[in-house]
Amino acid sequence: GAGVSQTPSNKVTEKGKYVELRCDPISGHTALYWYRQSLGQGPEFLIYFQGTGAADDSGLPNDRFFAVRPEGSVSTLKIQRTERGDSAVYLCASSLKGVAGRYNEQFFGPGTRLTVL
Amino acid sequence: EDQVTQSPEALRLQEGESSSLNCSYTVSGLRGLFWYRQDPGKGPEFLFTLYSAGEEKEKERLKATLTKKESFLHITAPKPEDSATYLCAVQAMNSGGYQKVTFGTGTKLQVIP
């Protein structure tokens, strides 16, 4: 079946511009995560959705970052007034919520490489 | 604050030379420890989930184990196609009652033919 897809695969923008990054999770996966990964680092947690609501947004670095998932499927990560330090690969993952307090594995998309000039 | 430390940062093995990767963690309320493989330019690919100390999982040449403080990924007789970055992640409940995921920085494995 289809995996997690992310668009665009690459985005180059200028400092101060607004960008939107899209994630299409695996059908039926209720949990959706956004991460940011810099070169040589592990993925850094940004936000987690369970259904339509943001269950944990504690990883968002500041109020320039915002994410939505209005219908509980596709999610959009929005970055306002981009800065050069925002350059990274933005990864999206989805999973099924497990039972008995456990969590299932996450399936990752290929990522969007964001470059802020 | 949850912490995940992986060692070594990089590992170079000859084909067939077995070794282990380490993931040590400090977290309260562990809900699961995950191992992923990441190839250059791609998203991480799931390998294993471990939920409690003493648990072990195996898949082909890989075996993951878990204690209360660390996890090991054992690679037996590796092949060049095992070359990748191996990531460890822990999932735990934070003070707000929400689950949170913390990744380590990974071990970059190179297997030489």
PDB file of C-alpha atoms in Angstrom:
ATOM      1  CA  GLY A   1       0.000   0.000   0.000  1.00  0.00           C
ATOM      2  CA  ALA A   2       0.957   3.651  -0.227  1.00  0.00           C
ATOM      3  CA  GLY A   3       3.307   4.965   2.407  1.00  0.00           C
ATOM      4  CA  VAL A   4       3.607   8.422   3.911  1.00  0.00           C
ATOM      5  CA  SER A   5       4.091  11.074   1.269  1.00  0.00           C
ATOM      6  CA  GLN A   6       5.436  14.595   1.673  1.00  0.00           C
ATOM      7  CA  THR A   7       5.374  17.535  -0.680  1.00  0.00           C
ATOM      8  CA  PRO A   8       7.348  19.296  -1.877  1.00  0.00           C
ATOM      9  CA  SER A   9      10.477  17.165  -1.733  1.00  0.00           C
ATOM     10  CA  ASN A  10      12.600  20.303  -1.855  1.00  0.00           C
ATOM     11  CA  LYS A  11      11.772  23.905  -1.024  1.00  0.00           C
ATOM     12  CA  VAL A  12      14.092  26.859  -1.426  1.00  0.00           C
ATOM     13  CA  THR A  13      12.880  30.165  -0.040  1.00  0.00           C
ATOM     14  CA  GLU A  14      14.212  33.532   1.016  1.00  0.00           C
ATOM     15  CA  LYS A  15      14.588  34.748   4.558  1.00  0.00           C
ATOM     16  CA  GLY A  16      11.348  36.261   5.826  1.00  0.00           C
ATOM     17  CA  LYS A  17       9.043  34.298   3.513  1.00  0.00           C
ATOM     18  CA  TYR A  18       6.181  32.004   4.505  1.00  0.00           C
ATOM     19  CA  VAL A  19       6.248  28.279   3.646  1.00  0.00           C
ATOM     20  CA  GLU A  20       3.849  25.362   3.911  1.00  0.00           C
ATOM     21  CA  LEU A  21       4.924  21.736   3.999  1.00  0.00           C
ATOM     22  CA  ARG A  22       2.381  18.985   3.407  1.00  0.00           C
ATOM     23  CA  CYS A  23       2.148  15.454   4.763  1.00  0.00           C
ATOM     24  CA  ASP A  24      -0.178  12.670   3.583  1.00  0.00           C
ATOM     25  CA  PRO A  25      -0.149   9.884   6.193  1.00  0.00           C
ATOM     26  CA  ILE A  26      -0.948   6.233   5.687  1.00  0.00           C
ATOM     27  CA  SER A  27      -4.707   5.776   5.414  1.00  0.00           C
ATOM     28  CA  GLY A  28      -6.242   4.877   8.755  1.00  0.00           C
ATOM     29  CA  HIS A  29      -3.325   6.056  10.878  1.00  0.00           C
ATOM     30  CA  THR A  30      -4.709   8.271  13.611  1.00  0.00           C
ATOM     31  CA  ALA A  31      -1.372   9.536  14.943  1.00  0.00           C
ATOM     32  CA  LEU A  32       0.774  11.962  12.952  1.00  0.00           C
ATOM     33  CA  TYR A  33       4.130  13.438  13.922  1.00  0.00           C
ATOM     34  CA  TRP A  34       6.355  16.183  12.560  1.00  0.00           C
ATOM     35  CA  TYR A  35      10.116  16.179  13.084  1.00  0.00           C
ATOM     36  CA  ARG A  36      13.014  18.343  11.997  1.00  0.00           C
ATOM     37  CA  GLN A  37      16.363  16.774  11.165  1.00  0.00           C
ATOM     38  CA  SER A  38      19.610  18.647  10.703  1.00  0.00           C
ATOM     39  CA  LEU A  39      22.685  17.109   9.094  1.00  0.00           C
ATOM     40  CA  GLY A  40      24.308  14.517  11.333  1.00  0.00           C
ATOM     41  CA  GLN A  41      21.543  14.704  13.929  1.00  0.00           C
ATOM     42  CA  GLY A  42      18.615  12.525  14.843  1.00  0.00           C
ATOM     43  CA  PRO A  43      15.069  13.699  14.165  1.00  0.00           C
ATOM     44  CA  GLU A  44      13.916  16.413  16.577  1.00  0.00           C
ATOM     45  CA  PHE A  45      10.294  16.137  17.703  1.00  0.00           C
ATOM     46  CA  LEU A  46       8.094  19.098  16.788  1.00  0.00           C
ATOM     47  CA  ILE A  47       4.427  18.163  17.193  1.00  0.00           C
ATOM     48  CA  TYR A  48       2.128  15.171  17.530  1.00  0.00           C
ATOM     49  CA  PHE A  49      -1.504  14.894  16.412  1.00  0.00           C
ATOM     50  CA  GLN A  50      -3.997  12.307  17.565  1.00  0.00           C
ATOM     51  CA  GLY A  51      -6.845  12.697  15.128  1.00  0.00           C
ATOM     52  CA  THR A  52      -7.496  16.364  14.419  1.00  0.00           C
ATOM     53  CA  GLY A  53      -6.086  17.768  17.618  1.00  0.00           C
ATOM     54  CA  ALA A  54      -2.491  18.591  18.475  1.00  0.00           C
ATOM     55  CA  ALA A  55      -1.894  16.322  21.480  1.00  0.00           C
ATOM     56  CA  ASP A  56       1.617  17.621  22.103  1.00  0.00           C
ATOM     57  CA  ASP A  57       3.156  20.693  20.456  1.00  0.00           C
ATOM     58  CA  SER A  58       5.945  21.119  22.983  1.00  0.00           C
ATOM     59  CA  GLY A  59       8.631  20.652  20.331  1.00  0.00           C
ATOM     60  CA  LEU A  60       7.660  23.632  18.191  1.00  0.00           C
ATOM     61  CA  PRO A  61      10.622  26.020  18.584  1.00  0.00           C
ATOM     62  CA  ASN A  62       8.638  29.281  18.592  1.00  0.00           C
ATOM     63  CA  ASP A  63       5.385  30.852  17.462  1.00  0.00           C
ATOM     64  CA  ARG A  64       6.560  31.125  13.848  1.00  0.00           C
ATOM     65  CA  PHE A  65       5.827  27.401  13.559  1.00  0.00           C
ATOM     66  CA  PHE A  66       2.283  26.095  13.352  1.00  0.00           C
ATOM     67  CA  ALA A  67       0.707  22.855  12.175  1.00  0.00           C
ATOM     68  CA  VAL A  68      -2.834  21.797  11.369  1.00  0.00           C
ATOM     69  CA  ARG A  69      -4.670  18.582  10.609  1.00  0.00           C
ATOM     70  CA  PRO A  70      -8.250  19.745  10.036  1.00  0.00           C
ATOM     71  CA  GLU A  71      -9.816  16.470   8.926  1.00  0.00           C
ATOM     72  CA  GLY A  72      -7.626  14.032  10.801  1.00  0.00           C
ATOM     73  CA  SER A  73      -5.695  12.970   7.728  1.00  0.00           C
ATOM     74  CA  VAL A  74      -3.476  15.384   5.759  1.00  0.00           C
ATOM     75  CA  SER A  75      -1.367  17.749   7.835  1.00  0.00           C
ATOM     76  CA  THR A  76       0.339  21.012   6.948  1.00  0.00           C
ATOM     77  CA  LEU A  77       3.331  22.478   8.767  1.00  0.00           C
ATOM     78  CA  LYS A  78       3.430  26.248   8.390  1.00  0.00           C
ATOM     79  CA  ILE A  79       6.480  28.399   8.998  1.00  0.00           C
ATOM     80  CA  GLN A  80       6.186  32.181   9.052  1.00  0.00           C
ATOM     81  CA  ARG A  81       9.005  34.687   8.586  1.00  0.00           C
ATOM     82  CA  THR A  82      11.510  31.961   7.795  1.00  0.00           C
ATOM     83  CA  GLU A  83      15.063  32.273   9.083  1.00  0.00           C
ATOM     84  CA  ARG A  84      18.268  30.672   7.825  1.00  0.00           C
ATOM     85  CA  GLY A  85      18.334  28.525  10.954  1.00  0.00           C
ATOM     86  CA  ASP A  86      15.078  26.884   9.854  1.00  0.00           C
ATOM     87  CA  SER A  87      16.955  25.095   7.055  1.00  0.00           C
ATOM     88  CA  ALA A  88      16.675  21.359   7.651  1.00  0.00           C
ATOM     89  CA  VAL A  89      14.838  18.249   6.489  1.00  0.00           C
ATOM     90  CA  TYR A  90      11.294  18.179   7.824  1.00  0.00           C
ATOM     91  CA  LEU A  91      10.032  14.645   8.356  1.00  0.00           C
ATOM     92  CA  CYS A  92       6.483  13.472   8.834  1.00  0.00           C
ATOM     93  CA  ALA A  93       5.504  10.118  10.319  1.00  0.00           C
ATOM     94  CA  SER A  94       2.238   8.346  11.040  1.00  0.00           C
ATOM     95  CA  SER A  95       1.264   5.423  13.218  1.00  0.00           C
ATOM     96  CA  LEU A  96      -1.621   3.521  14.711  1.00  0.00           C
ATOM     97  CA  LYS A  97      -2.194   4.151  18.388  1.00  0.00           C
ATOM     98  CA  GLY A  98      -1.490   0.957  20.250  1.00  0.00           C
ATOM     99  CA  VAL A  99      -3.368  -0.679  23.089  1.00  0.00           C
ATOM    100  CA  ALA A 100      -2.656  -0.876  26.820  1.00  0.00           C
ATOM    101  CA  GLY A 101      -0.700   2.376  26.843  1.00  0.00           C
ATOM    102  CA  ARG A 102       1.751   1.202  24.213  1.00  0.00           C
ATOM    103  CA  TYR A 103       2.605   2.978  21.004  1.00  0.00           C
ATOM    104  CA  ASN A 104       3.194   1.437  17.641  1.00  0.00           C
ATOM    105  CA  GLU A 105       6.049   2.061  15.274  1.00  0.00           C
ATOM    106  CA  GLN A 106       6.063   5.179  13.153  1.00  0.00           C
ATOM    107  CA  PHE A 107       6.211   5.103   9.378  1.00  0.00           C
ATOM    108  CA  PHE A 108       8.183   7.994   7.984  1.00  0.00           C
ATOM    109  CA  GLY A 109       7.876   9.920   4.770  1.00  0.00           C
ATOM    110  CA  PRO A 110      10.906  10.869   2.665  1.00  0.00           C
ATOM    111  CA  GLY A 111      10.998  14.375   4.087  1.00  0.00           C
ATOM    112  CA  THR A 112      10.993  17.897   2.704  1.00  0.00           C
ATOM    113  CA  ARG A 113      14.386  19.557   2.449  1.00  0.00           C
ATOM    114  CA  LEU A 114      13.886  23.235   3.308  1.00  0.00           C
ATOM    115  CA  THR A 115      16.612  25.716   2.423  1.00  0.00           C
ATOM    116  CA  VAL A 116      16.274  29.319   3.569  1.00  0.00           C
ATOM    117  CA  LEU A 117      18.621  31.672   1.726  1.00  0.00           C
TER     118      LEU A 117
ATOM    119  CA  GLU B   1      14.444  15.925  30.528  1.00  0.00           C
ATOM    120  CA  ASP B   2      14.488  12.747  28.458  1.00  0.00           C
ATOM    121  CA  GLN B   3      17.901  11.891  27.033  1.00  0.00           C
ATOM    122  CA  VAL B   4      19.054   9.332  24.480  1.00  0.00           C
ATOM    123  CA  THR B   5      22.744   8.765  23.798  1.00  0.00           C
ATOM    124  CA  GLN B   6      24.019   6.490  21.061  1.00  0.00           C
ATOM    125  CA  SER B   7      27.519   5.105  20.698  1.00  0.00           C
ATOM    126  CA  PRO B   8      29.698   4.896  18.822  1.00  0.00           C
ATOM    127  CA  GLU B   9      28.935   7.831  16.517  1.00  0.00           C
ATOM    128  CA  ALA B  10      30.445   5.909  13.609  1.00  0.00           C
ATOM    129  CA  LEU B  11      31.495   2.305  13.136  1.00  0.00           C
ATOM    130  CA  ARG B  12      33.405   0.694  10.307  1.00  0.00           C
ATOM    131  CA  LEU B  13      33.264  -3.093  10.027  1.00  0.00           C
ATOM    132  CA  GLN B  14      34.610  -5.648   7.639  1.00  0.00           C
ATOM    133  CA  GLU B  15      31.965  -7.826   6.035  1.00  0.00           C
ATOM    134  CA  GLY B  16      31.239 -10.691   8.443  1.00  0.00           C
ATOM    135  CA  GLU B  17      32.652  -8.866  11.486  1.00  0.00           C
ATOM    136  CA  SER B  18      29.932  -8.876  14.176  1.00  0.00           C
ATOM    137  CA  SER B  19      29.478  -5.934  16.556  1.00  0.00           C
ATOM    138  CA  SER B  20      26.979  -4.073  18.741  1.00  0.00           C
ATOM    139  CA  LEU B  21      25.556  -0.566  18.789  1.00  0.00           C
ATOM    140  CA  ASN B  22      24.555   1.013  22.090  1.00  0.00           C
ATOM    141  CA  CYS B  23      21.642   3.244  23.030  1.00  0.00           C
ATOM    142  CA  SER B  24      21.554   4.494  26.617  1.00  0.00           C
ATOM    143  CA  TYR B  25      18.536   6.427  27.824  1.00  0.00           C
ATOM    144  CA  THR B  26      17.246   8.460  30.735  1.00  0.00           C
ATOM    145  CA  VAL B  27      13.483   8.750  30.693  1.00  0.00           C
ATOM    146  CA  SER B  28      10.596   8.471  33.088  1.00  0.00           C
ATOM    147  CA  GLY B  29       7.495   6.598  32.090  1.00  0.00           C
ATOM    148  CA  LEU B  30       9.008   4.659  29.184  1.00  0.00           C
ATOM    149  CA  ARG B  31       6.330   3.454  26.794  1.00  0.00           C
ATOM    150  CA  GLY B  32       8.610   1.985  24.162  1.00  0.00           C
ATOM    151  CA  LEU B  33      12.112   1.962  22.681  1.00  0.00           C
ATOM    152  CA  PHE B  34      12.414   1.910  18.911  1.00  0.00           C
ATOM    153  CA  TRP B  35      15.235   1.165  16.490  1.00  0.00           C
ATOM    154  CA  TYR B  36      15.193   2.625  13.007  1.00  0.00           C
ATOM    155  CA  ARG B  37      17.493   2.431  10.027  1.00  0.00           C
ATOM    156  CA  GLN B  38      18.051   5.526   7.892  1.00  0.00           C
ATOM    157  CA  ASP B  39      19.647   5.554   4.451  1.00  0.00           C
ATOM    158  CA  PRO B  40      20.995   8.820   3.020  1.00  0.00           C
ATOM    159  CA  GLY B  41      18.259  11.083   1.684  1.00  0.00           C
ATOM    160  CA  LYS B  42      15.445   8.933   3.065  1.00  0.00           C
ATOM    161  CA  GLY B  43      13.209   8.867   6.099  1.00  0.00           C
ATOM    162  CA  PRO B  44      13.899   6.417   8.927  1.00  0.00           C
ATOM    163  CA  GLU B  45      12.692   2.847   8.406  1.00  0.00           C
ATOM    164  CA  PHE B  46      11.299   0.931  11.368  1.00  0.00           C
ATOM    165  CA  LEU B  47      13.236  -2.081  12.652  1.00  0.00           C
ATOM    166  CA  PHE B  48      12.135  -3.006  16.205  1.00  0.00           C
ATOM    167  CA  THR B  49      10.035  -1.983  19.175  1.00  0.00           C
ATOM    168  CA  LEU B  50      10.963  -3.053  22.714  1.00  0.00           C
ATOM    169  CA  TYR B  51       8.628  -2.356  25.611  1.00  0.00           C
ATOM    170  CA  SER B  52      10.167  -3.840  28.758  1.00  0.00           C
ATOM    171  CA  ALA B  53      13.532  -4.806  30.220  1.00  0.00           C
ATOM    172  CA  GLY B  54      14.613  -8.292  29.193  1.00  0.00           C
ATOM    173  CA  GLU B  55      12.771  -8.184  25.910  1.00  0.00           C
ATOM    174  CA  GLU B  56      14.594  -9.218  22.723  1.00  0.00           C
ATOM    175  CA  LYS B  57      13.637  -9.007  19.054  1.00  0.00           C
ATOM    176  CA  GLU B  58      15.398 -10.478  16.004  1.00  0.00           C
ATOM    177  CA  LYS B  59      15.243  -9.854  12.290  1.00  0.00           C
ATOM    178  CA  GLU B  60      17.722 -11.439   9.887  1.00  0.00           C
ATOM    179  CA  ARG B  61      21.215 -10.344  11.023  1.00  0.00           C
ATOM    180  CA  LEU B  62      19.909  -7.894  13.623  1.00  0.00           C
ATOM    181  CA  LYS B  63      18.970  -8.481  17.241  1.00  0.00           C
ATOM    182  CA  ALA B  64      17.775  -5.814  19.668  1.00  0.00           C
ATOM    183  CA  THR B  65      17.850  -6.143  23.449  1.00  0.00           C
ATOM    184  CA  LEU B  66      16.628  -3.893  26.260  1.00  0.00           C
ATOM    185  CA  THR B  67      17.604  -3.276  29.887  1.00  0.00           C
ATOM    186  CA  LYS B  68      16.339  -0.608  32.276  1.00  0.00           C
ATOM    187  CA  LYS B  69      19.042   1.810  31.153  1.00  0.00           C
ATOM    188  CA  GLU B  70      20.134   0.834  27.664  1.00  0.00           C
ATOM    189  CA  SER B  71      19.449  -1.068  24.492  1.00  0.00           C
ATOM    190  CA  PHE B  72      21.819  -2.875  22.183  1.00  0.00           C
ATOM    191  CA  LEU B  73      21.514  -3.552  18.501  1.00  0.00           C
ATOM    192  CA  HIS B  74      23.634  -6.581  17.707  1.00  0.00           C
ATOM    193  CA  ILE B  75      24.683  -7.095  14.097  1.00  0.00           C
ATOM    194  CA  THR B  76      25.830 -10.610  13.220  1.00  0.00           C
ATOM    195  CA  ALA B  77      27.982 -11.193  10.134  1.00  0.00           C
ATOM    196  CA  PRO B  78      27.052  -7.865   8.536  1.00  0.00           C
ATOM    197  CA  LYS B  79      26.915  -7.324   4.795  1.00  0.00           C
ATOM    198  CA  PRO B  80      27.641  -4.131   2.832  1.00  0.00           C
ATOM    199  CA  GLU B  81      23.885  -3.572   2.419  1.00  0.00           C
ATOM    200  CA  ASP B  82      23.638  -3.145   6.201  1.00  0.00           C
ATOM    201  CA  SER B  83      25.517   0.145   5.840  1.00  0.00           C
ATOM    202  CA  ALA B  84      23.239   2.923   7.110  1.00  0.00           C
ATOM    203  CA  THR B  85      22.656   5.162  10.106  1.00  0.00           C
ATOM    204  CA  TYR B  86      20.896   3.350  12.948  1.00  0.00           C
ATOM    205  CA  LEU B  87      18.673   5.508  15.133  1.00  0.00           C
ATOM    206  CA  CYS B  88      17.304   4.769  18.582  1.00  0.00           C
ATOM    207  CA  ALA B  89      14.193   6.528  19.929  1.00  0.00           C
ATOM    208  CA  VAL B  90      12.287   6.418  23.209  1.00  0.00           C
ATOM    209  CA  GLN B  91       8.630   7.188  23.683  1.00  0.00           C
ATOM    210  CA  ALA B  92       7.434   8.276  27.106  1.00  0.00           C
ATOM    211  CA  MET B  93       4.702  10.132  28.879  1.00  0.00           C
ATOM    212  CA  ASN B  94       5.668  13.684  29.767  1.00  0.00           C
ATOM    213  CA  SER B  95       4.442  15.709  32.739  1.00  0.00           C
ATOM    214  CA  GLY B  96       1.460  16.926  30.778  1.00  0.00           C
ATOM    215  CA  GLY B  97       0.266  13.376  30.204  1.00  0.00           C
ATOM    216  CA  TYR B  98       1.173  13.418  26.525  1.00  0.00           C
ATOM    217  CA  GLN B  99       3.489  10.955  24.861  1.00  0.00           C
ATOM    218  CA  LYS B 100       6.752  12.375  23.581  1.00  0.00           C
ATOM    219  CA  VAL B 101       9.388  10.926  21.289  1.00  0.00           C
ATOM    220  CA  THR B 102      13.109  11.547  21.698  1.00  0.00           C
ATOM    221  CA  PHE B 103      15.660  10.333  19.150  1.00  0.00           C
ATOM    222  CA  GLY B 104      19.368   9.781  19.578  1.00  0.00           C
ATOM    223  CA  THR B 105      21.859  11.185  17.083  1.00  0.00           C
ATOM    224  CA  GLY B 106      22.458   7.781  15.519  1.00  0.00           C
ATOM    225  CA  THR B 107      25.350   5.458  14.736  1.00  0.00           C
ATOM    226  CA  LYS B 108      26.631   5.593  11.193  1.00  0.00           C
ATOM    227  CA  LEU B 109      27.594   2.054  10.194  1.00  0.00           C
ATOM    228  CA  GLN B 110      29.813   1.271   7.232  1.00  0.00           C
ATOM    229  CA  VAL B 111      30.399  -2.352   6.225  1.00  0.00           C
ATOM    230  CA  ILE B 112      33.370  -2.876   3.939  1.00  0.00           C
ATOM    231  CA  PRO B 113      33.306  -5.813   1.468  1.00  0.00           C
TER     232      PRO B 113
END
